Coordinates of C-alpha atoms and ligand atoms in Angstrom, one line a residue:
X232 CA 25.9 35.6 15.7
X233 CA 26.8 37.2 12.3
X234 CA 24.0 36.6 10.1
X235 CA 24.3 37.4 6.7
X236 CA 21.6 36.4 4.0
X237 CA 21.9 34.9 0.6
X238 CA 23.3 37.1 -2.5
X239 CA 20.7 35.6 -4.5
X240 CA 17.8 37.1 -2.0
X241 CA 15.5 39.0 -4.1
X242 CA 14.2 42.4 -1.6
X243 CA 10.7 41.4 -2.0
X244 CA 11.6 37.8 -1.3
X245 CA 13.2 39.2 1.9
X246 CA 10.4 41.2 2.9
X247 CA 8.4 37.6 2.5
X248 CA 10.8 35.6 3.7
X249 CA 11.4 37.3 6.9
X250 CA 7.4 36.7 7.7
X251 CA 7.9 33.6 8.0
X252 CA 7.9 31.6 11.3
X253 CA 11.3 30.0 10.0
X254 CA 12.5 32.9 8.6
X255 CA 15.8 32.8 10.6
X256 CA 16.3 29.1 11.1
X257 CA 19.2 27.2 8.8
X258 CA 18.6 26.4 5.2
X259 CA 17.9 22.3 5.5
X260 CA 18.7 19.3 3.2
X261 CA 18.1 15.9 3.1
X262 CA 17.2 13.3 0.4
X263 CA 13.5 12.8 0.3
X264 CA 13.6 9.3 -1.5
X265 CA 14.7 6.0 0.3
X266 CA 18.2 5.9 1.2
X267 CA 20.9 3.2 0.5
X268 CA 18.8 1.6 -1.9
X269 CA 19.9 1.7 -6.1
X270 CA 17.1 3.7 -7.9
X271 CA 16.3 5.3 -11.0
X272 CA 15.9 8.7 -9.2
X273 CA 16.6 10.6 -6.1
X274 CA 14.9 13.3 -5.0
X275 CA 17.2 16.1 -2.5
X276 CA 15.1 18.7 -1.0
X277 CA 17.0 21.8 0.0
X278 CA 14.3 24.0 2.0
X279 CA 14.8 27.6 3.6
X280 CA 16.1 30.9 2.9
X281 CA 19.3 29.9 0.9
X282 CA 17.8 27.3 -1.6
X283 CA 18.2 29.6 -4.3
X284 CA 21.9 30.0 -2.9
X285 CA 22.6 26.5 -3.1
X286 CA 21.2 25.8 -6.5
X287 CA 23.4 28.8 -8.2
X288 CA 26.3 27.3 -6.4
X289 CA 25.2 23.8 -7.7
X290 CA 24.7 25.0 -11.2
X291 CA 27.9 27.3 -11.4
X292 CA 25.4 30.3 -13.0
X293 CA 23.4 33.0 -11.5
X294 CA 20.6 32.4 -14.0
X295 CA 17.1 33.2 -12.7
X296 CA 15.3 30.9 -11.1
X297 CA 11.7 30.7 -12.3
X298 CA 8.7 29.6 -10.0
X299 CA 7.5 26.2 -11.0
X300 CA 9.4 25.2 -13.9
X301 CA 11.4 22.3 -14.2
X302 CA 14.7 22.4 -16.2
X303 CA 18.0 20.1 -16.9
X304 CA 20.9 21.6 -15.2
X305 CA 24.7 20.0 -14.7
X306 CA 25.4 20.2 -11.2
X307 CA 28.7 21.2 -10.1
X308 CA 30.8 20.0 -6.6
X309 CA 33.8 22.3 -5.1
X310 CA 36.6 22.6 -7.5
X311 CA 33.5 22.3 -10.2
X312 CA 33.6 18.8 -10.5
X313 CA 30.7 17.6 -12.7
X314 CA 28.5 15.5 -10.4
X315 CA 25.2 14.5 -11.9
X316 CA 22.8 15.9 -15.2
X317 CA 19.3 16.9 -12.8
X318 CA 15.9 17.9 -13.4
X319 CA 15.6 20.9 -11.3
X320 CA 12.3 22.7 -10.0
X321 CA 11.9 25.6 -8.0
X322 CA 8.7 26.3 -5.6
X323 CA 8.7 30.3 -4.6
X324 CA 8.1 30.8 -0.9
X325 CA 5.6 30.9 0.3
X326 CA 4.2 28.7 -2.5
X327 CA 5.7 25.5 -1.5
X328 CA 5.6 22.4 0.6
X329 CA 7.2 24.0 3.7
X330 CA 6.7 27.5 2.9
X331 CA 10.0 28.7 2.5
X332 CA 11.7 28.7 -1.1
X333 CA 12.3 25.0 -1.8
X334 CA 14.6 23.3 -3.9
X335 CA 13.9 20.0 -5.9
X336 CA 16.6 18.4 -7.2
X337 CA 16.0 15.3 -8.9
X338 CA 19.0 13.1 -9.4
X339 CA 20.3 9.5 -10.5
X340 CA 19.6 7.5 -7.9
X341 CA 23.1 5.5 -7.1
X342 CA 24.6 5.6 -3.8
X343 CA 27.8 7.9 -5.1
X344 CA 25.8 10.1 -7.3
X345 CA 23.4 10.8 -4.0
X346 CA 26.5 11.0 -1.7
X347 CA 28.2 13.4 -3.7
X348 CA 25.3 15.8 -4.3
X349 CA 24.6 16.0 -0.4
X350 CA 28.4 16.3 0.3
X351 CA 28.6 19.3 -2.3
X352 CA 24.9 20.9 -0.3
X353 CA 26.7 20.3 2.7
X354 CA 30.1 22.1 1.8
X355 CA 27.7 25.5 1.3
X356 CA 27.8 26.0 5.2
X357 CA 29.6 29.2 6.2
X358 CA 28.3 29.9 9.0
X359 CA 30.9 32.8 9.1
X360 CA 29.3 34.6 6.0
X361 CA 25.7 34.0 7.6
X362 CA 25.0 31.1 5.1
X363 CA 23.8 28.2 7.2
X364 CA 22.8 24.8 5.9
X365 CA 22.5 21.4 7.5
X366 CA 20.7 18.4 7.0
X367 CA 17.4 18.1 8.0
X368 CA 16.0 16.1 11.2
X369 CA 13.5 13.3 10.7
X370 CA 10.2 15.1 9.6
X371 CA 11.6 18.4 9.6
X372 CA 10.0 19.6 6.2
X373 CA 7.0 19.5 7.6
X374 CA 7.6 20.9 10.9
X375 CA 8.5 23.9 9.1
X376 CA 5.1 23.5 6.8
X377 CA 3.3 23.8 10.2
X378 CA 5.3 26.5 11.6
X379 CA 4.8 28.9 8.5
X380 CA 0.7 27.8 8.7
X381 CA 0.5 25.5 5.2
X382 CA -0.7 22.8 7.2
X383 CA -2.3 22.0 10.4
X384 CA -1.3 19.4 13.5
X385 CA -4.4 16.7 12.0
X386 CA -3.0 16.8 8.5
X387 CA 0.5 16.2 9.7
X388 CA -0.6 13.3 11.3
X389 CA -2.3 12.2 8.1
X390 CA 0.8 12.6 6.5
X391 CA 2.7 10.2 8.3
X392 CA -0.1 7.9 8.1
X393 CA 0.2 8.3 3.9
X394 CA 4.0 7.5 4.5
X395 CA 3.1 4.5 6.4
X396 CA 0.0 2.5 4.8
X397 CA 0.7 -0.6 3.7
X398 CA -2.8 -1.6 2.9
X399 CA -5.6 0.3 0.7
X400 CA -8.0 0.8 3.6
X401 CA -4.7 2.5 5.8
X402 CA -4.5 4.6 2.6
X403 CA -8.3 5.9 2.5
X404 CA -7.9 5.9 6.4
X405 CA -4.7 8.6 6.2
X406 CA -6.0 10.3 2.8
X407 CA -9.7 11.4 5.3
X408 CA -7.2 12.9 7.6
X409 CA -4.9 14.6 5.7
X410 CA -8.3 15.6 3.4
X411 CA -9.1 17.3 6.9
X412 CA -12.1 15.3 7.1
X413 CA -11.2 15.0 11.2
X414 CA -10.8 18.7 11.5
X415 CA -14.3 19.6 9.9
X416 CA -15.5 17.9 12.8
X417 CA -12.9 19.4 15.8
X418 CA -13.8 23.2 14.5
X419 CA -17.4 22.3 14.7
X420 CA -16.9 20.8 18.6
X421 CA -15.0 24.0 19.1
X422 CA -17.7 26.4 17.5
X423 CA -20.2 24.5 19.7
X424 CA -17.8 24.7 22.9
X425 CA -17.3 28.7 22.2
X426 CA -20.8 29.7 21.5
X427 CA -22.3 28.1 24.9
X428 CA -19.1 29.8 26.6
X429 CA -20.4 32.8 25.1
X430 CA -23.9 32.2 26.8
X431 CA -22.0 31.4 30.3
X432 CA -20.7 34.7 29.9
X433 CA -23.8 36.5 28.9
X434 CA -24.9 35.0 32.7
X435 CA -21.7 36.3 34.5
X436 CA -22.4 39.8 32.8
X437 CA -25.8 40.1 32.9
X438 CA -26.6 37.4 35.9
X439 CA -27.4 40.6 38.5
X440 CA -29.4 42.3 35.8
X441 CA -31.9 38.8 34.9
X442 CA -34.3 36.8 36.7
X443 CA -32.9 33.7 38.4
X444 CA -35.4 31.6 36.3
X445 CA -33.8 33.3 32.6
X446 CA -30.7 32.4 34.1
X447 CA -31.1 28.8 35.3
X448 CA -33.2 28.4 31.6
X449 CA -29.6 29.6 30.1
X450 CA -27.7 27.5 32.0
X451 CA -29.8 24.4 31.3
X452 CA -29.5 24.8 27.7
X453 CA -25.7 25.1 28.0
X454 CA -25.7 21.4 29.9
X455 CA -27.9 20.0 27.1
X456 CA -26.1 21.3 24.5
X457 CA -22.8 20.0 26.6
X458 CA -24.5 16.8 26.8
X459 CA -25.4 16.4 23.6
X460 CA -21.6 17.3 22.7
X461 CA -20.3 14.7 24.9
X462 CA -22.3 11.5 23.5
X463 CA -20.8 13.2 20.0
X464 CA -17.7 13.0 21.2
X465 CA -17.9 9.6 22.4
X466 CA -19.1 8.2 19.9
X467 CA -16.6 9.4 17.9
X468 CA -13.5 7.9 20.2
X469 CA -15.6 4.7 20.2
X470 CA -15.7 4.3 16.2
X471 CA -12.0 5.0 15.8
X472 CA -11.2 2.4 18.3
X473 CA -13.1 -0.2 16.4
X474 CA -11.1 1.2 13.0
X475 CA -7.9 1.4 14.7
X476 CA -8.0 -2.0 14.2
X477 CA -7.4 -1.0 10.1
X478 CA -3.8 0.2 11.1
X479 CA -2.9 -2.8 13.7
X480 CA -4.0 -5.1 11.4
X481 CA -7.4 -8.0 12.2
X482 CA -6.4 -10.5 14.4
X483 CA -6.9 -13.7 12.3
X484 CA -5.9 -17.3 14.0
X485 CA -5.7 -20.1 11.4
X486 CA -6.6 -23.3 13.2
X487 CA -6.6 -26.9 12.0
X488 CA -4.2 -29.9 11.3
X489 CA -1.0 -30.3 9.8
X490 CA -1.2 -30.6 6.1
X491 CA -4.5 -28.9 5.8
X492 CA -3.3 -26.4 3.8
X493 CA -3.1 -23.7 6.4
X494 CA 0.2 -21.7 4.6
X495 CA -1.7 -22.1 1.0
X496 CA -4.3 -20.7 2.2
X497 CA -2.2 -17.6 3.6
X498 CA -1.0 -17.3 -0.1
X499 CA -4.4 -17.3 -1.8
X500 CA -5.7 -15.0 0.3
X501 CA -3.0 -12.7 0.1
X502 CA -3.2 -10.1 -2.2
X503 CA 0.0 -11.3 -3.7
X504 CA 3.0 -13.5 -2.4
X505 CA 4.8 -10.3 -2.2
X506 CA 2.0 -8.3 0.4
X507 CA 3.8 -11.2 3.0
X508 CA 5.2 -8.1 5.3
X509 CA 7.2 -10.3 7.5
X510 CA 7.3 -14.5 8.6
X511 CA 8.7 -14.6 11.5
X512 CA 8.6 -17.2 14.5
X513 CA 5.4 -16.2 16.7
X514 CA 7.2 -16.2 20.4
X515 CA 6.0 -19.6 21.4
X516 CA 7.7 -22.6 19.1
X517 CA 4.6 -23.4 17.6
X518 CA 3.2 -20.4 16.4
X519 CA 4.1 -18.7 13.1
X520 CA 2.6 -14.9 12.8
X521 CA 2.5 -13.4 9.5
X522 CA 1.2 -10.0 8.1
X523 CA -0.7 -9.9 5.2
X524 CA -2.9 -8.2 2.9
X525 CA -6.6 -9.2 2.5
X526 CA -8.4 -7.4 -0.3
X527 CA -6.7 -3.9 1.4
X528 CA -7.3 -5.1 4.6
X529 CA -4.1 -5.6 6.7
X530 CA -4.4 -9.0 8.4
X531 CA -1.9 -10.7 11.1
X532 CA -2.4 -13.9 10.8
X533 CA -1.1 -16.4 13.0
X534 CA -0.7 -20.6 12.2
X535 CA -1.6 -22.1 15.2
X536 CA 0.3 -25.9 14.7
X537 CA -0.3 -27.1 18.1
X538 CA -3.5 -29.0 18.0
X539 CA -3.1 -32.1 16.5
X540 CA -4.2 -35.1 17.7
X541 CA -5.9 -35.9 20.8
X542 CA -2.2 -36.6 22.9
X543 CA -0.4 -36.9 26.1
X544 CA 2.5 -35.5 25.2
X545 CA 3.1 -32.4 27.0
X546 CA 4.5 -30.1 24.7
X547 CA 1.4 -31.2 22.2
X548 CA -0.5 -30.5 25.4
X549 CA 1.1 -27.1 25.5
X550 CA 0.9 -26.3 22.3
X551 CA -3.4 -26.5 22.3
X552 CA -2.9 -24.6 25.4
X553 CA -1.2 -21.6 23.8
X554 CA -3.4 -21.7 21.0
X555 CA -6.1 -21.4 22.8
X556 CA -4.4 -18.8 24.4
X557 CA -4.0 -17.5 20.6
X558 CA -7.6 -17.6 19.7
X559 CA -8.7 -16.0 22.5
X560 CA -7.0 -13.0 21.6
X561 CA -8.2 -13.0 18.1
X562 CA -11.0 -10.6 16.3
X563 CA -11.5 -13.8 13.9
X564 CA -10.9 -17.4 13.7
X565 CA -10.2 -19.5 10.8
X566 CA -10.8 -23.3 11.0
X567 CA -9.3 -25.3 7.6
X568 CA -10.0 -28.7 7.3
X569 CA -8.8 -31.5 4.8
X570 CA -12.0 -33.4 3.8
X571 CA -9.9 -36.5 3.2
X572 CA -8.9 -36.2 7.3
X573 CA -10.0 -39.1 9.3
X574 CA -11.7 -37.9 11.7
X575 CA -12.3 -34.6 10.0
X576 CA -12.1 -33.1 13.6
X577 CA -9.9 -34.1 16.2
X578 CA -11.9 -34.2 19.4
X579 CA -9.9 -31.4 21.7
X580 CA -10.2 -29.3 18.0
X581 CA -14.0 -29.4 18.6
X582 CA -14.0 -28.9 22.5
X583 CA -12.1 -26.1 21.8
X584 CA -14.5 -24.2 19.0
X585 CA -17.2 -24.9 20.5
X586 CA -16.0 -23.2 24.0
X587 CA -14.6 -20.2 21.6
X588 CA -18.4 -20.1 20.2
X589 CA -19.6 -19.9 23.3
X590 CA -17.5 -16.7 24.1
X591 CA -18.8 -15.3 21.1
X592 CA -15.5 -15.3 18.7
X593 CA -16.3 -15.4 15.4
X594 CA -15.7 -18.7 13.3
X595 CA -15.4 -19.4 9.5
X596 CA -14.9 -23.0 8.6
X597 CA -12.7 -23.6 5.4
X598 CA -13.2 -27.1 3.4
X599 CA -10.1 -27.1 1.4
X600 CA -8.4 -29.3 -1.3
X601 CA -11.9 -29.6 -3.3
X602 CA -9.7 -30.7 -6.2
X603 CA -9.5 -33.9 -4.8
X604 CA -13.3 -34.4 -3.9
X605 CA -14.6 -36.9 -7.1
X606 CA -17.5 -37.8 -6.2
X607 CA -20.5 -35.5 -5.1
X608 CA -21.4 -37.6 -2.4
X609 CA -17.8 -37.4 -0.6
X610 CA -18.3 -33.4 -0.9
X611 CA -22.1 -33.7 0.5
X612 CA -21.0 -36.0 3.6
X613 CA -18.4 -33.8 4.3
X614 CA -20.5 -30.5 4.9
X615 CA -23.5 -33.3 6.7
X616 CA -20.5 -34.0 9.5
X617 CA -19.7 -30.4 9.9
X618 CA -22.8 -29.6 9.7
X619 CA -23.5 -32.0 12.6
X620 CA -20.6 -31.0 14.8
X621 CA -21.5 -27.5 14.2
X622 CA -24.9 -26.7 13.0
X623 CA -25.7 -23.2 11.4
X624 CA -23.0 -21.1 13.7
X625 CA -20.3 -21.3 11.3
X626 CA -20.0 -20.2 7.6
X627 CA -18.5 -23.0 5.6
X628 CA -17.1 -22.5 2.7
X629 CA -15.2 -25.1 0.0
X630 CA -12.3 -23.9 -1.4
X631 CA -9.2 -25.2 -3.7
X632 CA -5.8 -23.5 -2.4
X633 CA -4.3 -25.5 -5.8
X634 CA -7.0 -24.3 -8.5
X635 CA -8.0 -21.6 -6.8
X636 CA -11.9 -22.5 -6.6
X637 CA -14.0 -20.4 -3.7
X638 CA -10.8 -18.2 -3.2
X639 CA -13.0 -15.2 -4.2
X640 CA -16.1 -15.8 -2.6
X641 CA -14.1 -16.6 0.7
X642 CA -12.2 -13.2 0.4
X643 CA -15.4 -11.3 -0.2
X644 CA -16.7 -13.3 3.1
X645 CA -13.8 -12.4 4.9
X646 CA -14.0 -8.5 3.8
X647 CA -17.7 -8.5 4.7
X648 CA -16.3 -9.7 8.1
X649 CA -13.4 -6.9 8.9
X650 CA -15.9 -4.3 7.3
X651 CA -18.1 -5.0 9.9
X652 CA -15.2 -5.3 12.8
X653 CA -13.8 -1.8 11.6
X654 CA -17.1 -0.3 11.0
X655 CA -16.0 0.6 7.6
X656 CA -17.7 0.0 4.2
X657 CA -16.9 1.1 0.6
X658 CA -18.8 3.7 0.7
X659 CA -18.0 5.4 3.5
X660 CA -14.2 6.5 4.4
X661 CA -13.0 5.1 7.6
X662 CA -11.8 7.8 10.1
X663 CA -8.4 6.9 11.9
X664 CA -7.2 9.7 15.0
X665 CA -3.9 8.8 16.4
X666 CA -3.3 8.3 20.1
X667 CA -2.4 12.2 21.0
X668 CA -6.0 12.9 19.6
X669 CA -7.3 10.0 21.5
X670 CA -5.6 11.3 24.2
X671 CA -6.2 15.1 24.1
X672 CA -10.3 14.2 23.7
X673 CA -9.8 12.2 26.9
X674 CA -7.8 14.2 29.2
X675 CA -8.9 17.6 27.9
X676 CA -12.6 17.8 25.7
X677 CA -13.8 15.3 28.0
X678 CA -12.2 16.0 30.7
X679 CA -13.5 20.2 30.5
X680 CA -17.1 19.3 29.7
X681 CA -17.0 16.8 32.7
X682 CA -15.9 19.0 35.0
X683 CA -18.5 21.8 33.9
X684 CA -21.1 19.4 34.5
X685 CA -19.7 18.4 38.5
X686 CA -19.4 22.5 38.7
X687 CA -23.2 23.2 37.4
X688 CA -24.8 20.0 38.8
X689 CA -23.1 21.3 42.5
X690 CA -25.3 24.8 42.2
X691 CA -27.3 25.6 39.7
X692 CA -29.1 29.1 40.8
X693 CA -27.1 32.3 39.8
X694 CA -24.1 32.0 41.6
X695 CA -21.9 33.9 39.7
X696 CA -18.8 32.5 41.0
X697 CA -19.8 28.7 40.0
X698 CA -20.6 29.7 36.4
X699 CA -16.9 31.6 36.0
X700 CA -15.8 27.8 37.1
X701 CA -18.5 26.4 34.3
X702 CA -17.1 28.9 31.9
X703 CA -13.2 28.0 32.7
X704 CA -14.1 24.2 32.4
X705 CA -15.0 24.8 28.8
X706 CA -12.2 27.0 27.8
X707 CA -10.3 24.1 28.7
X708 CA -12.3 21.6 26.7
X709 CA -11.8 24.2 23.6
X710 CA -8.3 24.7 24.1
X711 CA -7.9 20.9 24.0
X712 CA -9.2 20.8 20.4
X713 CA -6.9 23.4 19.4
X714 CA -4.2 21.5 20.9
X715 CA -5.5 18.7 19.0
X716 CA -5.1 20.7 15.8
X717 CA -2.0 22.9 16.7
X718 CA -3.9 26.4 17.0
X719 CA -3.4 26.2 20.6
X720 CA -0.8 27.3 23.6
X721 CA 1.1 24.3 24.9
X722 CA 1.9 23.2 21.4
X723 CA 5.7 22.9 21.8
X724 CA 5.1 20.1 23.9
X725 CA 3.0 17.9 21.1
X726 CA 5.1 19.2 18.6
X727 CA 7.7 16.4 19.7
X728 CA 5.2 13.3 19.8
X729 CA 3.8 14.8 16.7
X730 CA 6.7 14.2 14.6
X731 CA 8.8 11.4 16.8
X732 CA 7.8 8.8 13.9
X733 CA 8.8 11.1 10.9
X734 CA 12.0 10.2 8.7
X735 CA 14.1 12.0 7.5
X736 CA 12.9 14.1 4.0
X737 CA 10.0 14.7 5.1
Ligands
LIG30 N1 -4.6 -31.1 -4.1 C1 -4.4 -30.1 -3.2 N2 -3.4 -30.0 -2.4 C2 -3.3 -28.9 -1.6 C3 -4.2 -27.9 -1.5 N3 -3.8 -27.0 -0.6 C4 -2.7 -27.5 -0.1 N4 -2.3 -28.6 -0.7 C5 -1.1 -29.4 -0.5 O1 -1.2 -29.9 0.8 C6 0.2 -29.9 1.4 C7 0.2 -29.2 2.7 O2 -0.1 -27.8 2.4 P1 0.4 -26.7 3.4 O3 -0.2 -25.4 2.8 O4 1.8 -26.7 3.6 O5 -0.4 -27.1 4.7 P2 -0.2 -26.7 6.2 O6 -1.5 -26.9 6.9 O7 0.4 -25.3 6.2 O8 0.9 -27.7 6.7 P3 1.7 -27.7 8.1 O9 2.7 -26.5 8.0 O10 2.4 -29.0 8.1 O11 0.8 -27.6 9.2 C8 1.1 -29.4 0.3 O12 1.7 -30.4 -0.4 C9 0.2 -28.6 -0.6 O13 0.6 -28.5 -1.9 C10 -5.4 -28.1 -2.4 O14 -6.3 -27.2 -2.4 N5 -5.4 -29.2 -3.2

């Protein structure tokens, strides 16, 4: 192929730019800011070796382009058709997001204004002339910020994560990651993996030369500090399972009659109406799923409608059936009651909480419409028969859906209780991993320092061969952290799960 680089290619930028990982890959494009919606701004990144190429051709001038600085420039199509008035800024490589030399361009957001900017980027390609440029591939810029070393495999997961969080707690969640609060910890499991290698192979080199006992006394330590390791390790996996439950959102089921006040409730313990993320039919006809947010807490909440009324209609029989089904599945259970309901409780309603109890789900009992409690005494007779039904399992609390009375104490009740399912607390930042880390700890860190331990607990005793097996084991639990973090062979095939669930922009 004829490759021929920019005119506007400074030498020393050349010297630089050839450096780099994606030195010789096409110059990419895309716009970085949500497409086909109407916006104030749009922001086109142009990212690789001709950015400063495309913005002369843009701007119709070979001005200089100065590191950093933002600056009002007309930009030109072919036949120098005016297209937009843009704020322009220039990041030098390898000073930039990717890099490479990169190319903000921010524009008016319409959908012609966009169109025509990426059709005049576009137009650049002359592949002939060695000038290529295409449009970038869902996550591409940072592909290319991991290839050239500004980031690491752990923050590009956080990344997406950023991109992603709906909720405040998914925020803090992604912000640890891509703060490399994750990686800390992998390099210090590596460290630890690589030092006791380094005492395996002070046995294998010096085994002939040292009494058996100074070697089994070696090897010893090695398994304790490998043991040691592993409950680390596992007890890491085991509290990003409970906060994975941050990004799938806590299971809520919202159980009680019709006209209770179950979908008011949704709304007052919503963050706002507009934190509703979807409504949509739950698969069975009677029950609705919703997501919401709950003081940064994502929440799917489902509106179980079947239990009613103690009944021998089938499909009210069915309904309590899949409900139950429902709350099974649940992390948390919502029971509303109207205190003007006679009974307050349908029987099968209380069969069925008290059977949940007894599996150990968690309950929270809401007395709602307090606004229409007058008298004291109705109020106090109400929390005697719950109290009766249900003793001290349950928190009760009284709330007003229409004046908004006990909203706040039962949101702080309900935060106390996903805290404490997440393992999170507002001190602390919760640590998310995705499921390729998950995965990698599993089938290779584990996996290695597992199979060192079936190697040394076979023959312990100087047998040179079984600690070159020990040692090998280890490498392999090493190599799976830098996997994990991208510093590692084999990272072509992770690179593709890594940035499956990018779009495009970034
Ligand atoms: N006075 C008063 N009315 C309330 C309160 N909460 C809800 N309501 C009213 O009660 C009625 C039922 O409320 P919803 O939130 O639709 O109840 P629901 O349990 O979702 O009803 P279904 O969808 O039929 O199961 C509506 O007319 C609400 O305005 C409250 O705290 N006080």
């Amino acid at each position: 192929m004829l490759w021929k680089l920019s005119p506007f290619l400074a030498k020393s930028q050349l010297r630089y730019q050839s450096q780099l990982a994606t030195a010789y890959l096409p110059t990419i494009y895309a716009l970085s800011t949500a497409p086909g919606t109407k916006s104030a701004i749009a922001v086109v990144r142009i990212s690789g070796t001709h950015s400063k190429y495309v913005y002369h051709q843009l701007n119709n001038s070979e001005k200089k382009l100065i590191h950093r600085r933002t600056l009002l420039r007309n930009l030109y199509g072919p036949g120098k058709n005016l297209l937009d008035k843009a704020l322009t800024l220039f990041f030098d490589s390898p000073k930039s997001y990717t890099g490479e030399d990169l190319l903000e361009l921010h524009i008016h957001g319409g959908k012609a204004v966009t169109g025509s900017v990426l059709n005049a980027i576009g137009s650049l390609n002359d592949r002939n002339s060695g000038i290529e440029i295409r449009y970038a591939l869902p996550g591409e810029f940072t592909q290319r910020a991991f290839q050239n070393g500004k980031i690491d495999l752990i923050e590009v997961e956080g990344i997406r994560e950023l991109i992603d969080a709906e909720t405040e707690t998914q925020r803090r969640c992604a912000l640890s990651s891509f703060n490399g609060m994750n990686k800390n910890l992998f390099m210090l499991w590596r460290d630890k993996i690589v030092n006791n290698i380094a005492q395996l192979t002070a046995i294998i080199d010096f085994g002939e030369d040292t009494e058996i006992e100074d070697t089994n006394n070696l090897l010893q330590l090695v398994k304790h500090n490998m043991v040691q390791l592993k409950q680390e390790i596992n007890q890491f996996i085991q509290k990003i399972e409970k906060t994975s439950i941050l990004q799938s959102g806590v299971k809520v089921v919202l159980l009680g009659p019709p006209n209770a006040g179950k979908s008011s409730l949704i709304n007052s313990i919503s963050n706002d109406d507009v934190s509703i993320i979807s409504h949509t039919p739950g698969t069975t006809r009677d029950t609705v799923e919703a997501s919401i947010d709950v003081n940064g807490y994502k929440v799917t909440i489902s509106d179980t409608a079947g239990i009613r009324s103690h009944s021998s209609d089938e499909i009210e029989l069915l309904g309590i059936e899949r409900a139950i089904k429902k709350s099974e599945q649940c992390d948390l259970c919502l029971l509303i009651v109207d205190p003007l309901n006679k009974p307050l409780i349908n029987e099968d309603l209380t069969q069925m909480i008290q059977s949940m109890y007894k599996e150990g789900k968690e309950f929270v009992i809401i007395v709602n419409k307090q606004d229409l409690l007058t008298d004291e005494n109705q109020s106090k007779s109400v929390m005697d028969a719950l109290r009766e039904k249900f003793g001290d399992k349950f928190p009760i609390i009284t709330v007003s859906c229409k004046t908004q009375e006990g909203i706040e104490p039962l949101v702080k009740q309900l935060t106390q209780i996903f805290q404490r399912l997440s393992e999170t607390s507002d001190e602390s930042d919760p640590i998310i991993a995705s499921r390729r880390v998950k995965e990698i700890l599993h089938s290779d860190v584990l996996y290695g320092i597992d199979s060192f331990f079936v190697t040394t607990d076979s023959e312990i005793g100087g047998d040179s061969y079984d600690v070159v097996m020990a040692s090998e084991h280890l490498s392999h639990a090493a190599d799976g952290i830098g996997k994990i973090t991208g510093d590692a062979v084999g990272i072509e095939e992770v690179l593709g799960v890594v940035f499956a669930n990018f779009c495009v922009g970034k």
